[in-house]
GROMACS .gro file of C-alpha atoms in nm:
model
  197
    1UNK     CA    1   2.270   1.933   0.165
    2UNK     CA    2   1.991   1.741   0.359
    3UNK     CA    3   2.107   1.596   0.688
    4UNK     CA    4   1.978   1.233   0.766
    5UNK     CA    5   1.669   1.218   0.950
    6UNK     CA    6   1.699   1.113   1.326
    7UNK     CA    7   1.743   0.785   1.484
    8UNK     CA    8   1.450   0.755   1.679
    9UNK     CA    9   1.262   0.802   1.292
   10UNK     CA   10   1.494   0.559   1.144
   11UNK     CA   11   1.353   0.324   1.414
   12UNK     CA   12   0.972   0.412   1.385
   13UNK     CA   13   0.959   0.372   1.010
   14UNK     CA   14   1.182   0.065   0.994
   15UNK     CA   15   1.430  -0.070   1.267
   16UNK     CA   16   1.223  -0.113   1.517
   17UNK     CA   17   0.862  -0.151   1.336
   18UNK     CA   18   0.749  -0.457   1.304
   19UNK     CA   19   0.449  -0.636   1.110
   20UNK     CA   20   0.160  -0.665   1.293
   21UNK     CA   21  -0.089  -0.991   1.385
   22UNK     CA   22  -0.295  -0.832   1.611
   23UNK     CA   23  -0.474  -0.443   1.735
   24UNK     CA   24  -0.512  -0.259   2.056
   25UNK     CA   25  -0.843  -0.156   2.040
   26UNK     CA   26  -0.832   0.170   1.913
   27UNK     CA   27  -0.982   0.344   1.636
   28UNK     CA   28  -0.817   0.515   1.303
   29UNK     CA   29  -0.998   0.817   1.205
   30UNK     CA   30  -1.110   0.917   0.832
   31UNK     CA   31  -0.812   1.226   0.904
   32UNK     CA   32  -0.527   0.997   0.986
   33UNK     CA   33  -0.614   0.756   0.687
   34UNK     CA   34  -0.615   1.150   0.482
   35UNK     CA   35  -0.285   1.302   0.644
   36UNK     CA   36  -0.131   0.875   0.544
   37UNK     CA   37  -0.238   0.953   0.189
   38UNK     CA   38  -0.119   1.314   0.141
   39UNK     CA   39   0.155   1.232   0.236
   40UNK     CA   40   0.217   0.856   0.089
   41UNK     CA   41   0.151   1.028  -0.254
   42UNK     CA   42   0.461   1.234  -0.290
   43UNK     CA   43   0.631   0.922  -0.364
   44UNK     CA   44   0.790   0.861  -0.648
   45UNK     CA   45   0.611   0.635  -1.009
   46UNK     CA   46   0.670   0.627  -1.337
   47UNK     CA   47   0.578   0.934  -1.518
   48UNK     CA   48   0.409   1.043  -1.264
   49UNK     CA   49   0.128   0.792  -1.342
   50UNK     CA   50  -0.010   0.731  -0.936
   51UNK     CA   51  -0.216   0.429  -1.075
   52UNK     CA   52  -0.254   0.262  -0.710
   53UNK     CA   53  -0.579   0.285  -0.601
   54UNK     CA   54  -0.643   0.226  -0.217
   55UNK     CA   55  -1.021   0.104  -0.069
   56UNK     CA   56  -0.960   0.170   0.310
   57UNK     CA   57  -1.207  -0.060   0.487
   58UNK     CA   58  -1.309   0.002   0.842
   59UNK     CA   59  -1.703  -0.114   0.908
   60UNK     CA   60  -1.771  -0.475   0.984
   61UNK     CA   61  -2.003  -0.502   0.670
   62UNK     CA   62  -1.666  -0.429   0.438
   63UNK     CA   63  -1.466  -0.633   0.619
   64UNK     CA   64  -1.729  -0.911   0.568
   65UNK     CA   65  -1.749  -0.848   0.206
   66UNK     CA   66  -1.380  -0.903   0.260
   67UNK     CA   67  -1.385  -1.259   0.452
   68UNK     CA   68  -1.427  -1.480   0.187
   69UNK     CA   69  -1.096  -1.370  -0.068
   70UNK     CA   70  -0.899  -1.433   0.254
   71UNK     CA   71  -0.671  -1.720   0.352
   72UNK     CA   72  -0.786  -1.889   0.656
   73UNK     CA   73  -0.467  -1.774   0.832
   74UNK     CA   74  -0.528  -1.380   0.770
   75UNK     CA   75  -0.912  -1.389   0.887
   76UNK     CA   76  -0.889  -1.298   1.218
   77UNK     CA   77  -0.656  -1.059   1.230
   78UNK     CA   78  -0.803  -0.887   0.946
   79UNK     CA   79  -1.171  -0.867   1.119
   80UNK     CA   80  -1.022  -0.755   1.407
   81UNK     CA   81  -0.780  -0.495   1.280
   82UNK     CA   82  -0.901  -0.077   1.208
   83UNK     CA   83  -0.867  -0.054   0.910
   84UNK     CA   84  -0.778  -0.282   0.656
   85UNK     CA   85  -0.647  -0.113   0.288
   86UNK     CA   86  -0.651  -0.300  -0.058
   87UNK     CA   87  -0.422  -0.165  -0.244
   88UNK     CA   88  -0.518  -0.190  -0.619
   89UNK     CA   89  -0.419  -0.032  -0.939
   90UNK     CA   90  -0.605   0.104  -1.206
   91UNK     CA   91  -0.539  -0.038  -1.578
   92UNK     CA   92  -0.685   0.331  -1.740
   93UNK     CA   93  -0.425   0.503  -1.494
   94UNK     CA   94  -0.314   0.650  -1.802
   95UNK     CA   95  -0.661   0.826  -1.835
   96UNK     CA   96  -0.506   1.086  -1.550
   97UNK     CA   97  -0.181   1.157  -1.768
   98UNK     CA   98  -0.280   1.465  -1.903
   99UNK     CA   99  -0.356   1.612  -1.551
  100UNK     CA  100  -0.050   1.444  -1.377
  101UNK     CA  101   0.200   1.442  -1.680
  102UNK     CA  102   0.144   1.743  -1.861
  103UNK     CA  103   0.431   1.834  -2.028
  104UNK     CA  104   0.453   1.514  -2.215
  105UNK     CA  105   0.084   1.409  -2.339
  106UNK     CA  106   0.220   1.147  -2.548
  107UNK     CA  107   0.231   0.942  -2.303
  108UNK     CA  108  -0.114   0.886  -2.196
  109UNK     CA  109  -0.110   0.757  -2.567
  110UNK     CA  110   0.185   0.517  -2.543
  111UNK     CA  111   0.060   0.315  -2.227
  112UNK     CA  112  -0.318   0.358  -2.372
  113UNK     CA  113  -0.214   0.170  -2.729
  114UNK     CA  114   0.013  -0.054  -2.520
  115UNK     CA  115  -0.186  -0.283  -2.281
  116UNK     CA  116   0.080  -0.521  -2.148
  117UNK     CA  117   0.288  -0.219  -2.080
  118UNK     CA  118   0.062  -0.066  -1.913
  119UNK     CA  119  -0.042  -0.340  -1.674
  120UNK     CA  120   0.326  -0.406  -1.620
  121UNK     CA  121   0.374  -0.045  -1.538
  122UNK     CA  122   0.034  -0.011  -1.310
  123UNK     CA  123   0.142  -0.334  -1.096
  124UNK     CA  124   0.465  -0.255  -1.088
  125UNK     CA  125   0.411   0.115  -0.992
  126UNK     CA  126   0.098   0.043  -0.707
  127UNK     CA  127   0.368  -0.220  -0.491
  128UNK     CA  128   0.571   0.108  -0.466
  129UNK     CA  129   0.293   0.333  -0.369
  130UNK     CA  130   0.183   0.001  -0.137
  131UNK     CA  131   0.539   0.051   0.041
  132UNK     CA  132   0.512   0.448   0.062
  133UNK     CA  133   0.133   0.403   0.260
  134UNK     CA  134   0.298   0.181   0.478
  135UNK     CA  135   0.571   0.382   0.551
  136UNK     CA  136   0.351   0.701   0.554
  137UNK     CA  137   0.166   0.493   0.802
  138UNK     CA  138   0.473   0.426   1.072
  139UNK     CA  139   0.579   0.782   1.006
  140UNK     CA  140   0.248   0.904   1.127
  141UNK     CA  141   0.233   0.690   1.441
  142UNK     CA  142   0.016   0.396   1.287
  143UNK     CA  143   0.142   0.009   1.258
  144UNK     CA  144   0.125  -0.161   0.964
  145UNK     CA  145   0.025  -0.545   0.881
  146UNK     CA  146   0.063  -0.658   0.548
  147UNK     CA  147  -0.058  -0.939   0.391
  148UNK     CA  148  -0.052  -1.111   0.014
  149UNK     CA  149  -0.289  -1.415   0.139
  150UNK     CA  150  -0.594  -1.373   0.004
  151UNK     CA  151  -0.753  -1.472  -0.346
  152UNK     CA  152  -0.748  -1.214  -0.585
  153UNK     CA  153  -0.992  -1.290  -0.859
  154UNK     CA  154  -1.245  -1.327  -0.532
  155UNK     CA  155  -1.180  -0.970  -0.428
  156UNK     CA  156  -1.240  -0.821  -0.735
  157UNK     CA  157  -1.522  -0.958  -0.847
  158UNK     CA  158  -1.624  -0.749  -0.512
  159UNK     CA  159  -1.505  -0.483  -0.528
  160UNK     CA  160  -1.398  -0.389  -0.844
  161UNK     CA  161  -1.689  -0.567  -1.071
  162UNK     CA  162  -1.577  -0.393  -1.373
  163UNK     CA  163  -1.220  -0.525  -1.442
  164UNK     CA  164  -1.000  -0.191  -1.491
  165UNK     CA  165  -0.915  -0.193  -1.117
  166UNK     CA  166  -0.702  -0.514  -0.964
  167UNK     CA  167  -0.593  -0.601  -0.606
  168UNK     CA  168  -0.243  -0.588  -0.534
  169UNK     CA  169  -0.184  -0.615  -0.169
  170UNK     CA  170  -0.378  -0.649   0.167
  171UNK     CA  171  -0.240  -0.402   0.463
  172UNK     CA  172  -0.430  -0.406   0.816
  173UNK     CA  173  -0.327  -0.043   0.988
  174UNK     CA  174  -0.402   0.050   1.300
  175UNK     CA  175  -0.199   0.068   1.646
  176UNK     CA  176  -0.053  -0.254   1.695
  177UNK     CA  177  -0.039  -0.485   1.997
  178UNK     CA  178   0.300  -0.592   2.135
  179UNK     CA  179   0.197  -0.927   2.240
  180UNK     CA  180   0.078  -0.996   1.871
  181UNK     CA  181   0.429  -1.095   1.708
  182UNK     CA  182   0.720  -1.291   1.749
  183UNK     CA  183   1.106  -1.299   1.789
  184UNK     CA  184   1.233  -1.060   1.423
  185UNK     CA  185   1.333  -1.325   1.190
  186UNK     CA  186   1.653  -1.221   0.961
  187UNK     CA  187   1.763  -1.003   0.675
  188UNK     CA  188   1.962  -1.102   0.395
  189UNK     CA  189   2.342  -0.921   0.490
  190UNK     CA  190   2.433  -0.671   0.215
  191UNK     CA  191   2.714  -0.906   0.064
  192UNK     CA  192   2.408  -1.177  -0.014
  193UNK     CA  193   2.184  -0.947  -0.158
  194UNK     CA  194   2.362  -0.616  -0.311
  195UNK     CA  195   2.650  -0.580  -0.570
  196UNK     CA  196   2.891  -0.266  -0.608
  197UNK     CA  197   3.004  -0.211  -0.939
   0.00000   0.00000   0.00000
């Protein structure tokens, strides 16, 4: 039996975190953005398949590559933040099967002959390796900003010229200042959103 983790985790990684507009001034180092990953990638995707792909962008000349896909209302907080991380998924994830699925090398041929499937399944699967680095990220100490305003087709024309790699999601990470959000706006209750049956 595992025992539930403590409180004061339950708050870092989601009760009390919060999403971030604006950075103390304080760097992330290539280690941290390494221990985030090794440990965001135990998470769970479909057959194994890890298809996200993550571009972690710290040096002003990325994030100017970067300006132009954004929305107006994500530029400065984006320029100003540590690092910012597109998180993008590969359409020839299935090209890693053999090495991550092993035991069942049929299926680097099913999502290979199937291309809607496999874009579905990429997309699909990425978002939940999005939601691990973020809470990877909080688990580790780091805050988290993330963002879906920016213009896709821009940012991969940038950064992923060759068309088997798409953006999914834009997350600024880096440690967060206070000052930089809000009162916490609302959840749905669990009788408006789940069902029991």
């Amino acid at each position: 039996m595992k025992n539930p983790i403590s409180e004061e985790a339950l708050a870092q990684i989601f009760l009390e975190a919060r999403t971030y507009n604006g950075w103390l001034d304080k760097p992330v180092t290539d280690e941290q953005l390494r221990q985030v990953y090794n440990l965001m990638k135990w998470g769970p995707t479909s057959a194994n398949s890890n298809p996200a792909r993550f571009v972690f962008i710290r040096s002003q000349a990325g994030k100017e590559r970067l300006r132009p896909a954004l929305s107006a209302g994500n530029v400065d907080k984006t320029m100003v933040a540590p690092v910012t991380v597109i998180v993008a998924y590969d359409l020839q994830f299935h090209e890693k099967l053999l090495q991550l699925f092993p035991h069942k090398p049929a299926m680097r041929d099913l999502f290979a002959s199937n291309a809607p499937l496999g874009e579905e399944t990429a997309r699909r699967n990425s978002s939940l390796q999005g939601a691990y680095l973020i809470i990877a990220a909080r688990a580790l100490g780091l805050d988290c900003g993330p963002m879906s305003g920016f213009d896709n087709a821009k940012l991969d024309a940038e950064f992923f010229p060759g068309g088997v790699v798409k953006s999914n999601f834009l997350c600024n990470i880096g440690y967060g200042d206070p000052s930089s959000f809000s009162a916490r706006l609302p959840r749905l209750d669990f009788d408006d959103a789940c069902t029991i049956l």
